Short mmCIF file of C-alpha atoms and ligand atoms in Angstrom, two decimals:
data_model
loop_
_atom_site.label_atom_id
_atom_site.label_comp_id
_atom_site.label_asym_id
_atom_site.label_seq_id
_atom_site.Cartn_x
_atom_site.Cartn_y
_atom_site.Cartn_z
CA UNK A 45 6.38 17.29 -11.62
CA UNK A 46 7.99 13.97 -10.94
CA UNK A 47 5.81 11.59 -12.92
CA UNK A 48 6.88 7.96 -12.64
CA UNK A 49 6.95 5.41 -15.49
CA UNK A 50 3.59 4.06 -16.56
CA UNK A 51 2.52 1.03 -14.54
CA UNK A 52 4.66 1.99 -11.55
CA UNK A 53 3.19 0.32 -8.45
CA UNK A 54 2.36 2.45 -5.43
CA UNK A 55 1.69 0.22 -2.50
CA UNK A 56 1.74 -0.40 1.20
CA UNK A 57 3.29 -3.33 3.07
CA UNK A 58 2.60 -5.44 6.16
CA UNK A 59 3.52 -8.88 7.46
CA UNK A 60 1.49 -11.72 8.93
CA UNK A 61 2.68 -11.88 12.53
CA UNK A 62 2.66 -8.10 12.84
CA UNK A 63 -1.01 -7.63 11.95
CA UNK A 64 -3.08 -10.83 11.83
CA UNK A 65 -3.66 -11.86 15.44
CA UNK A 66 -5.96 -14.92 15.66
CA UNK A 67 -2.96 -17.05 16.54
CA UNK A 68 -5.01 -20.04 17.62
CA UNK A 69 -7.62 -19.91 14.93
CA UNK A 70 -8.49 -22.31 12.12
CA UNK A 71 -5.69 -24.72 12.87
CA UNK A 72 -2.78 -22.28 12.89
CA UNK A 73 0.31 -23.75 14.52
CA UNK A 74 2.76 -21.96 16.77
CA UNK A 75 5.52 -19.84 15.22
CA UNK A 76 8.92 -18.92 16.59
CA UNK A 77 7.66 -15.38 17.08
CA UNK A 78 4.76 -16.58 19.26
CA UNK A 79 7.28 -18.42 21.38
CA UNK A 80 9.85 -15.61 21.43
CA UNK A 81 7.32 -12.87 22.24
CA UNK A 82 5.80 -14.91 25.07
CA UNK A 83 9.18 -15.43 26.66
CA UNK A 84 9.63 -12.73 29.33
CA UNK A 85 12.16 -10.03 28.55
CA UNK A 86 12.14 -10.39 24.79
CA UNK A 87 9.67 -7.69 23.82
CA UNK A 88 8.88 -4.30 25.27
CA UNK A 89 6.09 -4.64 27.87
CA UNK A 90 5.85 -8.33 26.99
CA UNK A 91 3.80 -7.44 23.91
CA UNK A 92 2.87 -10.30 21.57
CA UNK A 93 1.11 -10.67 18.22
CA UNK A 94 -1.80 -12.57 19.79
CA UNK A 95 -4.31 -9.94 18.73
CA UNK A 96 -2.20 -7.37 16.87
CA UNK A 97 -4.47 -5.50 14.42
CA UNK A 98 -6.97 -8.37 14.31
CA UNK A 99 -6.52 -8.28 10.56
CA UNK A 100 -7.44 -11.96 10.29
CA UNK A 101 -11.02 -10.94 11.05
CA UNK A 102 -10.91 -7.44 9.60
CA UNK A 103 -9.16 -8.04 6.30
CA UNK A 104 -12.19 -7.07 4.22
CA UNK A 105 -12.49 -3.73 5.98
CA UNK A 106 -8.72 -3.21 5.61
CA UNK A 107 -8.77 -3.90 1.88
CA UNK A 108 -11.74 -1.55 1.47
CA UNK A 109 -9.76 1.17 3.24
CA UNK A 110 -6.73 0.64 1.00
CA UNK A 111 -8.97 0.90 -2.04
CA UNK A 112 -10.69 4.03 -0.77
CA UNK A 113 -7.33 5.62 -0.09
CA UNK A 114 -6.31 4.89 -3.67
CA UNK A 115 -3.45 2.44 -3.21
CA UNK A 116 -2.50 0.34 -6.20
CA UNK A 117 -0.67 -2.56 -4.56
CA UNK A 118 -0.46 -4.43 -1.28
CA UNK A 119 2.48 -6.46 -0.05
CA UNK A 120 1.61 -8.95 2.70
CA UNK A 121 3.14 -12.17 3.98
CA UNK A 122 1.81 -15.66 4.55
CA UNK A 123 2.02 -17.17 8.02
CA UNK A 124 3.66 -20.52 7.32
CA UNK A 125 2.13 -22.09 10.49
CA UNK A 126 -1.37 -21.34 9.15
CA UNK A 127 -0.59 -23.42 6.08
CA UNK A 128 1.52 -26.16 7.68
CA UNK A 129 0.97 -26.03 11.44
CA UNK A 130 3.89 -28.43 11.96
CA UNK A 131 5.99 -27.13 9.10
CA UNK A 132 5.43 -30.17 6.92
CA UNK A 133 2.73 -32.20 5.21
CA UNK A 134 -0.46 -31.27 3.37
CA UNK A 135 -1.87 -27.77 3.48
CA UNK A 136 -4.40 -26.75 6.08
CA UNK A 137 -7.26 -25.66 3.81
CA UNK A 138 -8.60 -23.13 6.30
CA UNK A 139 -5.25 -21.39 6.29
CA UNK A 140 -5.14 -21.30 2.51
CA UNK A 141 -8.73 -20.06 2.40
CA UNK A 142 -7.86 -16.98 4.39
CA UNK A 143 -5.24 -15.93 1.86
CA UNK A 144 -7.51 -16.88 -1.05
CA UNK A 145 -10.22 -14.61 0.34
CA UNK A 146 -7.74 -11.81 0.91
CA UNK A 147 -6.34 -12.03 -2.60
CA UNK A 148 -9.82 -12.22 -4.13
CA UNK A 149 -10.80 -9.05 -2.27
CA UNK A 150 -7.68 -7.23 -3.41
CA UNK A 151 -8.24 -8.16 -7.03
CA UNK A 152 -11.91 -7.16 -6.83
CA UNK A 153 -10.79 -3.72 -5.69
CA UNK A 154 -8.11 -3.44 -8.35
CA UNK A 155 -5.19 -3.76 -5.92
CA UNK A 156 -2.17 -5.76 -7.07
CA UNK A 157 -1.08 -8.33 -4.47
CA UNK A 158 2.61 -8.95 -3.76
CA UNK A 159 3.12 -11.98 -1.53
CA UNK A 160 6.08 -12.58 0.78
CA UNK A 161 6.44 -16.25 1.69
CA UNK A 162 8.55 -15.75 4.78
CA UNK A 163 8.45 -12.74 7.05
CA UNK A 164 10.04 -14.46 10.06
CA UNK A 165 7.24 -16.64 11.47
CA UNK A 166 8.82 -20.08 11.15
CA UNK A 167 6.69 -22.96 12.49
CA UNK A 168 7.93 -23.67 16.03
CA UNK A 169 7.83 -27.38 15.19
CA UNK A 170 10.68 -26.80 12.72
CA UNK A 171 12.58 -24.79 15.31
CA UNK A 172 12.43 -27.84 17.59
CA UNK A 173 14.41 -29.63 14.89
CA UNK A 174 17.00 -26.84 14.65
CA UNK A 175 15.12 -24.29 12.58
CA UNK A 176 17.32 -22.49 10.07
CA UNK A 177 20.40 -24.22 11.50
CA UNK A 178 19.00 -27.43 10.09
CA UNK A 179 19.55 -27.78 6.37
CA UNK A 180 16.31 -29.73 6.08
CA UNK A 181 14.36 -26.53 6.80
CA UNK A 182 15.35 -25.32 3.32
CA UNK A 183 13.65 -28.37 1.81
CA UNK A 184 10.58 -27.81 3.98
CA UNK A 185 10.43 -24.21 2.78
CA UNK A 186 10.55 -25.35 -0.84
CA UNK A 187 7.53 -27.56 -0.18
CA UNK A 188 5.65 -24.82 1.62
CA UNK A 189 6.36 -22.47 -1.29
CA UNK A 190 5.02 -25.03 -3.76
CA UNK A 191 1.78 -25.27 -1.76
CA UNK A 192 1.37 -21.51 -1.94
CA UNK A 193 2.11 -21.34 -5.66
CA UNK A 194 -0.42 -24.07 -6.21
CA UNK A 195 -3.08 -22.19 -4.25
CA UNK A 196 -2.39 -18.65 -5.45
CA UNK A 197 -0.07 -18.92 -8.45
CA UNK A 198 -2.76 -17.95 -10.93
CA UNK A 199 -4.07 -14.96 -9.01
CA UNK A 200 -0.81 -13.56 -7.63
CA UNK A 201 1.85 -12.39 -10.09
CA UNK A 202 4.43 -10.93 -7.73
CA UNK A 203 6.23 -13.14 -5.22
CA UNK A 204 9.01 -12.65 -2.71
CA UNK A 205 10.64 -15.61 -1.03
CA UNK A 206 12.20 -13.97 2.03
CA UNK A 207 11.89 -10.71 3.85
CA UNK A 208 15.21 -9.38 5.14
CA UNK A 209 17.27 -12.56 5.38
CA UNK A 210 19.99 -10.62 7.22
CA UNK A 211 17.56 -9.84 10.05
CA UNK A 212 16.20 -13.40 10.17
CA UNK A 213 19.70 -14.85 10.35
CA UNK A 214 21.86 -12.26 12.12
CA UNK A 215 19.35 -10.50 14.39
CA UNK A 216 17.75 -13.87 15.18
CA UNK A 217 20.85 -16.05 15.61
CA UNK A 218 23.76 -13.71 16.29
CA UNK A 219 22.35 -10.63 18.02
CA UNK A 220 19.57 -12.45 19.81
CA UNK A 221 17.06 -9.61 19.47
CA UNK A 222 14.72 -11.48 17.14
CA UNK A 223 13.35 -15.03 17.24
CA UNK A 224 14.75 -17.54 17.93
CA UNK A 225 16.97 -15.37 20.13
CA UNK A 226 20.39 -16.99 19.68
CA UNK A 227 23.70 -15.19 20.17
CA UNK A 228 26.29 -16.93 18.10
CA UNK A 229 27.94 -15.57 14.95
CA UNK A 230 28.53 -19.01 13.48
CA UNK A 231 24.83 -19.76 13.92
CA UNK A 232 24.08 -16.49 12.14
CA UNK A 233 26.20 -17.49 9.16
CA UNK A 234 24.82 -21.05 9.01
CA UNK A 235 21.22 -19.84 9.19
CA UNK A 236 21.87 -17.28 6.45
CA UNK A 237 23.15 -20.05 4.21
CA UNK A 238 20.11 -22.24 4.75
CA UNK A 239 17.75 -19.30 4.27
CA UNK A 240 19.43 -18.46 0.96
CA UNK A 241 19.29 -22.11 -0.03
CA UNK A 242 15.58 -22.19 0.79
CA UNK A 243 15.13 -19.14 -1.42
CA UNK A 244 16.68 -21.11 -4.26
CA UNK A 245 14.39 -24.07 -3.59
CA UNK A 246 11.33 -21.82 -3.75
CA UNK A 247 12.42 -20.13 -6.98
CA UNK A 248 12.99 -23.54 -8.54
CA UNK A 249 9.54 -24.71 -7.40
CA UNK A 250 8.06 -21.62 -9.03
CA UNK A 251 9.80 -22.32 -12.34
CA UNK A 252 8.81 -25.97 -12.22
CA UNK A 253 5.16 -24.94 -11.96
CA UNK A 254 5.36 -22.69 -15.06
CA UNK A 255 3.56 -19.85 -13.36
CA UNK A 256 3.22 -16.64 -15.29
CA UNK A 257 4.45 -14.17 -12.72
CA UNK A 258 7.62 -12.85 -11.19
CA UNK A 259 9.58 -13.95 -8.17
CA UNK A 260 12.47 -12.53 -6.18
CA UNK A 261 13.63 -11.75 -2.66
CA UNK A 262 13.45 -8.67 -0.41
CA UNK A 263 16.65 -8.07 1.56
CA UNK A 264 17.10 -5.00 3.72
CA UNK A 265 20.00 -3.12 2.22
CA UNK A 266 22.03 -0.66 4.22
CA UNK A 267 24.45 1.57 2.36
CA UNK A 268 27.73 1.68 4.32
CA UNK A 269 29.97 4.69 4.68
CA UNK A 270 33.31 4.90 6.47
CA UNK A 271 33.39 7.27 9.44
CA UNK A 272 36.73 8.67 8.29
CA UNK A 273 38.88 8.23 5.25
CA UNK A 274 41.41 6.11 7.11
CA UNK A 275 42.42 2.79 5.57
CA UNK A 276 41.19 0.98 8.69
CA UNK A 277 37.71 2.54 8.51
CA UNK A 278 37.46 1.87 4.80
CA UNK A 279 38.45 -1.76 5.26
CA UNK A 280 35.94 -2.15 8.11
CA UNK A 281 33.27 -0.61 5.90
CA UNK A 282 33.95 -3.22 3.23
CA UNK A 283 33.38 -5.99 5.77
CA UNK A 284 30.23 -4.35 7.10
CA UNK A 285 28.92 -4.07 3.55
CA UNK A 286 29.78 -7.71 2.96
CA UNK A 287 28.07 -8.72 6.18
CA UNK A 288 24.75 -6.95 5.56
CA UNK A 289 24.51 -6.56 1.77
CA UNK A 290 26.82 -8.57 -0.48
CA UNK A 291 26.56 -11.85 1.45
CA UNK A 292 22.88 -11.90 0.49
CA UNK A 293 22.92 -10.27 -2.95
CA UNK A 294 25.88 -12.09 -4.49
CA UNK A 295 24.52 -15.66 -4.16
CA UNK A 296 21.10 -14.63 -5.47
CA UNK A 297 22.26 -12.44 -8.34
CA UNK A 298 25.72 -13.84 -9.14
CA UNK A 299 25.54 -17.40 -7.91
CA UNK A 300 28.57 -17.03 -5.64
CA UNK A 301 29.49 -15.77 -2.19
CA UNK A 302 31.81 -12.76 -2.09
CA UNK A 303 35.37 -14.08 -1.86
CA UNK A 304 36.42 -11.56 0.79
CA UNK A 305 33.54 -12.62 3.05
CA UNK A 306 34.24 -16.32 2.59
CA UNK A 307 37.77 -15.65 3.79
CA UNK A 308 36.57 -13.39 6.62
CA UNK A 309 33.97 -15.81 7.97
CA UNK A 310 36.33 -18.76 7.70
CA UNK A 311 38.71 -16.83 9.88
CA UNK A 312 36.16 -15.77 12.50
CA UNK A 313 33.74 -18.71 12.67
CA UNK A 314 35.75 -21.62 11.31
CA UNK A 315 35.30 -23.83 8.27
CA UNK A 316 32.19 -23.15 6.21
CA UNK A 317 31.56 -26.85 5.78
CA UNK A 318 27.80 -26.38 5.71
CA UNK A 319 28.14 -25.04 2.15
CA UNK A 320 27.65 -28.11 -0.05
CA UNK A 321 28.32 -28.69 -3.68
CA UNK A 322 25.50 -27.36 -5.83
CA UNK A 323 24.21 -24.96 -3.17
CA UNK A 324 25.39 -21.82 -4.91
CA UNK A 325 23.90 -22.89 -8.21
CA UNK A 326 20.58 -23.51 -6.44
CA UNK A 327 20.71 -20.16 -4.64
CA UNK A 328 21.54 -18.38 -7.87
CA UNK A 329 18.48 -19.64 -9.76
CA UNK A 330 17.58 -16.56 -11.86
CA UNK A 331 15.10 -14.17 -10.24
CA UNK A 332 12.72 -11.78 -11.98
CA UNK A 333 12.88 -8.96 -9.48
CA UNK A 334 14.65 -7.67 -6.40
CA UNK A 335 12.82 -6.07 -3.50
CA UNK A 336 14.76 -3.56 -1.42
CA UNK A 337 13.79 -2.57 2.10
CA UNK A 338 15.47 0.72 2.81
CA UNK A 339 15.41 2.74 6.02
CA UNK A 340 18.84 4.18 6.73
CA UNK A 341 22.61 4.02 6.27
CA UNK A 342 25.44 2.63 8.36
CA UNK A 343 28.49 4.66 9.28
CA UNK A 344 31.39 2.41 10.13
CA UNK A 345 34.45 2.76 12.30
CA UNK A 346 37.14 0.11 12.62
CA UNK A 347 37.13 -1.52 16.05
CA UNK A 348 39.51 -4.43 16.50
CA UNK A 349 37.91 -5.30 19.85
CA UNK A 350 34.57 -6.22 18.32
CA UNK A 351 33.83 -9.64 16.89
CA UNK A 352 33.29 -8.32 13.38
CA UNK A 353 36.07 -5.73 13.53
CA UNK A 354 33.90 -2.65 13.34
CA UNK A 355 31.40 -0.59 15.16
CA UNK A 356 28.36 1.18 13.76
CA UNK A 357 27.76 4.86 14.43
CA UNK A 358 24.00 5.17 14.40
CA UNK A 359 24.01 8.92 14.25
CA UNK A 360 26.58 11.15 12.69
CA UNK A 361 26.28 14.43 14.60
CA UNK A 362 24.23 16.99 12.70
CA UNK A 363 22.16 14.41 10.83
CA UNK A 364 18.37 14.60 11.17
CA UNK A 365 16.79 11.59 12.82
CA UNK A 366 13.37 10.18 13.60
CA UNK A 367 12.18 9.90 17.22
CA UNK A 368 13.82 6.50 17.47
CA UNK A 369 17.18 7.93 16.48
CA UNK A 370 17.15 6.53 12.97
CA UNK A 371 18.92 8.90 10.59
CA UNK A 372 16.82 10.43 7.82
CA UNK A 373 19.08 10.10 4.79
CA UNK A 374 17.03 9.95 1.56
CA UNK A 375 20.09 10.74 -0.56
CA UNK A 376 21.56 7.41 0.51
CA UNK A 377 18.62 5.64 -1.14
CA UNK A 378 19.76 7.20 -4.40
CA UNK A 379 23.34 6.00 -3.76
CA UNK A 380 22.06 2.54 -2.92
CA UNK A 381 19.92 2.16 -6.03
CA UNK A 382 22.81 3.21 -8.26
CA UNK A 383 25.16 0.87 -6.42
CA UNK A 384 22.78 -2.05 -6.98
CA UNK A 385 22.57 -1.26 -10.69
CA UNK A 386 26.32 -0.87 -11.05
CA UNK A 387 27.09 -4.12 -9.23
CA UNK A 388 24.19 -6.37 -10.06
CA UNK A 389 22.82 -5.15 -13.40
CA UNK A 390 19.31 -4.31 -14.43
CA UNK A 391 17.12 -6.73 -12.52
CA UNK A 392 13.76 -4.96 -12.00
CA UNK A 393 13.73 -3.34 -8.58
CA UNK A 394 10.95 -2.57 -6.12
CA UNK A 395 11.30 -0.59 -2.93
CA UNK A 396 9.41 -3.12 -0.82
CA UNK A 397 9.65 -1.11 2.42
CA UNK A 398 10.39 2.46 3.43
CA UNK A 399 8.88 4.48 6.23
CA UNK A 400 9.38 5.89 9.69
CA UNK A 401 8.29 5.79 13.30
CA UNK A 402 6.60 8.79 14.74
CA UNK A 403 5.10 9.51 18.12
CA UNK A 404 1.62 9.61 16.59
CA UNK A 405 -1.33 10.71 18.68
CA UNK A 406 -4.97 11.41 17.96
CA UNK A 407 -5.44 15.18 18.13
CA UNK A 408 -8.36 17.13 19.53
CA UNK A 409 -9.91 17.08 16.06
CA UNK A 410 -9.92 13.28 16.11
CA UNK A 411 -7.26 13.16 13.39
CA UNK A 412 -3.61 12.19 13.31
CA UNK A 413 -1.43 14.82 11.69
CA UNK A 414 1.96 13.42 10.74
CA UNK A 415 3.74 15.97 8.57
CA UNK A 416 7.13 14.42 9.36
CA UNK A 417 6.08 11.12 7.79
CA UNK A 418 4.79 12.88 4.66
CA UNK A 419 8.09 14.75 4.48
CA UNK A 420 10.09 11.55 4.96
CA UNK A 421 8.27 9.65 2.24
CA UNK A 422 8.27 12.63 -0.14
CA UNK A 423 12.05 12.91 0.10
CA UNK A 424 12.53 9.19 -0.48
CA UNK A 425 10.14 9.16 -3.43
CA UNK A 426 12.06 12.10 -4.91
CA UNK A 427 15.35 10.21 -4.42
CA UNK A 428 13.83 7.18 -6.14
CA UNK A 429 12.74 9.38 -9.03
CA UNK A 430 16.25 10.74 -9.47
CA UNK A 431 17.54 7.19 -9.53
CA UNK A 432 15.08 6.30 -12.29
CA UNK A 433 16.26 9.35 -14.24
CA UNK A 434 19.80 8.02 -13.80
CA UNK A 435 18.75 4.77 -15.44
CA UNK A 436 17.68 2.57 -12.52
CA UNK A 437 14.95 0.07 -13.40
CA UNK A 438 12.61 0.75 -10.47
CA UNK A 439 9.06 -0.58 -10.82
CA UNK A 440 7.31 0.17 -7.55
CA UNK A 441 7.46 1.69 -4.08
CA UNK A 442 5.76 0.23 -0.99
CA UNK A 443 5.43 2.29 2.17
CA UNK A 444 5.98 0.51 5.46
CA UNK A 445 3.42 0.17 6.80
CA UNK A 446 -0.23 0.19 5.82
CA UNK A 447 -1.16 0.50 9.50
CA UNK A 448 0.48 0.62 12.93
CA UNK A 449 1.33 -2.88 14.09
CA UNK A 450 3.45 -5.17 16.28
CA UNK A 451 6.97 -3.83 15.77
CA UNK A 452 8.84 -6.98 16.87
CA UNK A 453 10.99 -6.46 19.99
CA UNK A 454 9.52 -2.96 20.36
CA UNK A 455 5.99 -4.30 20.59
CA UNK A 456 3.26 -1.75 19.95
CA UNK A 457 5.40 1.20 21.04
CA UNK A 458 6.61 2.08 17.56
CA UNK A 459 4.02 3.33 15.09
CA UNK A 460 5.09 3.00 11.46
CA UNK A 461 1.61 3.07 9.91
CA UNK A 462 0.01 5.38 7.39
CA UNK A 463 -3.17 4.38 9.18
CA UNK A 464 -3.37 4.78 12.94
CA UNK A 465 -4.64 1.79 14.90
CA UNK A 466 -6.40 2.36 18.20
CA UNK A 467 -5.54 -1.00 19.75
CA UNK A 468 -8.27 -0.75 22.40
CA UNK A 469 -11.06 -0.52 19.83
CA UNK A 470 -9.23 -1.66 16.67
CA UNK A 471 -10.46 1.53 14.99
CA UNK A 472 -8.47 2.49 11.90
CA UNK A 473 -7.84 6.21 11.54
CA UNK A 474 -6.04 7.25 8.36
CA UNK A 475 -3.25 9.67 9.20
CA UNK A 476 -2.58 12.65 6.92
CA UNK A 477 0.19 10.58 5.34
CA UNK A 478 -2.34 7.89 4.35
CA UNK A 479 -4.31 10.36 2.26
CA UNK A 480 -1.19 11.96 0.87
CA UNK A 481 0.15 8.54 -0.21
CA UNK A 482 -3.13 7.94 -2.05
CA UNK A 483 -2.64 11.21 -3.94
CA UNK A 484 0.87 10.18 -4.92
CA UNK A 485 -0.54 6.89 -6.21
CA UNK A 486 -3.31 8.61 -8.17
CA UNK A 487 -0.92 11.17 -9.66
CA UNK A 488 1.73 8.53 -10.22
CA UNK A 489 4.32 10.72 -8.59
CA UNK A 490 4.88 14.09 -7.00
CA UNK A 491 3.25 17.36 -8.02
CA UNK A 492 5.10 20.66 -8.15
CA UNK A 493 4.42 21.57 -4.54
CA UNK A 494 5.76 18.20 -3.38
CA UNK A 495 8.82 18.50 -5.57
CA UNK A 496 9.61 21.94 -4.18
CA UNK A 497 9.16 20.73 -0.62
CA UNK A 498 11.33 17.67 -1.23
CA UNK A 499 14.10 19.94 -2.40
CA UNK A 500 14.22 22.07 0.71
CA UNK A 501 17.20 21.31 2.90
CA UNK A 502 16.47 19.00 5.81
CA UNK A 503 18.29 20.17 8.89
CA UNK A 504 18.91 18.22 12.06
CA UNK A 505 16.79 20.71 13.95
CA UNK A 506 14.00 20.83 11.35
CA UNK A 507 10.48 19.86 12.39
CA UNK A 508 10.88 16.55 10.57
CA UNK A 509 13.54 15.51 12.93
CA UNK A 510 12.74 13.82 16.21
CA UNK A 511 13.39 16.08 19.14
CA UNK A 512 14.13 13.24 21.54
CA UNK A 513 15.32 9.72 20.90
CA UNK A 514 12.76 7.19 22.17
CA UNK A 515 15.14 4.27 22.31
CA UNK A 516 18.85 4.04 22.41
CA UNK A 517 19.06 0.28 22.27
CA UNK A 518 20.11 -0.72 18.75
CA UNK A 519 20.97 -4.04 17.24
CA UNK A 520 24.64 -3.22 17.14
C1 FCB B 710 11.75 -4.09 8.71
C2 FCB B 710 10.82 -5.28 8.76
C3 FCB B 710 9.37 -4.90 9.01
C4 FCB B 710 9.25 -3.76 9.97
C5 FCB B 710 10.10 -2.61 9.54
C6 FCB B 710 9.97 -1.39 10.40
O1 FCB B 710 13.00 -4.47 9.18
O2 FCB B 710 10.85 -5.99 7.57
O3 FCB B 710 8.69 -6.04 9.43
O4 FCB B 710 9.57 -4.18 11.24
O5 FCB B 710 11.44 -3.00 9.50
#
């Protein structure tokens, strides 16, 4: 048996733009993702979140399904443009009402809500003024956060300021694959600074309101490994780790930027004059928890011809992968959790996302059998358990995602859900993994059969591994 500590939260996660639809309803303003997705060439098949899973209208049914499946917690995000259509000013009550109704439903069904304030859908009106390149957006975010705390601060006890600030800044402003679609490293660094500053503003607003809950942030963390033991690869790995992990963790948990990255960025993008006095203290306002989104590792090779000095090997030959060519490396989750503890201390941790894409189809029996997803989650849960045994203060685990949804630039082509969504009818069909996840929640861990299965070696040619890569295009 792997029985988790009492009170451990077993949940599922989603985000507003990926599931809600109803983009013109009840006064919602435009977001940068509406604009980005509607711009030809940005998403596969030109898919947008206009309808998505129609969760805005079906939230009651969705909560009932979560409850029936036995889930204990639900992480969702608030669409900022529903609350402040122009990114500033008083709250749109109809927008707040939607989230009030959702939270009330969750609590009625005994499901703990965890709210993310920002999962990438910035009001387009703020983008017109520079978006995250404009320092003022951090102040606007602080005000938006205060409106949400005011509306839900009594009912909701678990808050996250930002989802994956590295993606919002670097994929959005440097790699150009996410909204707002810029391709400039300096813009990536500036936006990351303002996002981190906005995190600090929100945490301070939360403290000022004396709410009795916990607040933190949910970065995506990617454990980095050098391709070879050469000094050049090891040095490149340090920079890659600084770029994706430490640049975001250090300010939040230590109140400073990593010195090596300050020097590195100064060299490659010029003076970091957008960092003002007092910013680091604001960004380092103490948090109560850290969310970790974990999917895979990065294997790094030095490459002096690339802007950052390295190149990422997505797949080390022989490693099992999903159908999208994402390596399945549960043991790296264990490494990562111990690394966080060793470097950042015992802040309570939550896995706020973990999951996989599969080429899910409804079978002749009307069901969706997804043994690979069960296997994937089982192995990651087992790795999390071993980390707890090694002293890591892990408090919950959220599977990404509750249901299939709009997977950003990949549109509806990538199914991450525990629940299958038939987009033509909006029918929800729980996959095998959805029921299995409910059992894990009810048992508070893995039974003996699961533990034995999790311990079997996972080979590159095992059935869990994708036979063919669906996409080769990666962010780096
Ligand atoms: C993460 C995002 C989430 C989803 C998963 C698959 O990077 O936070 O919205 O797209 O990946």
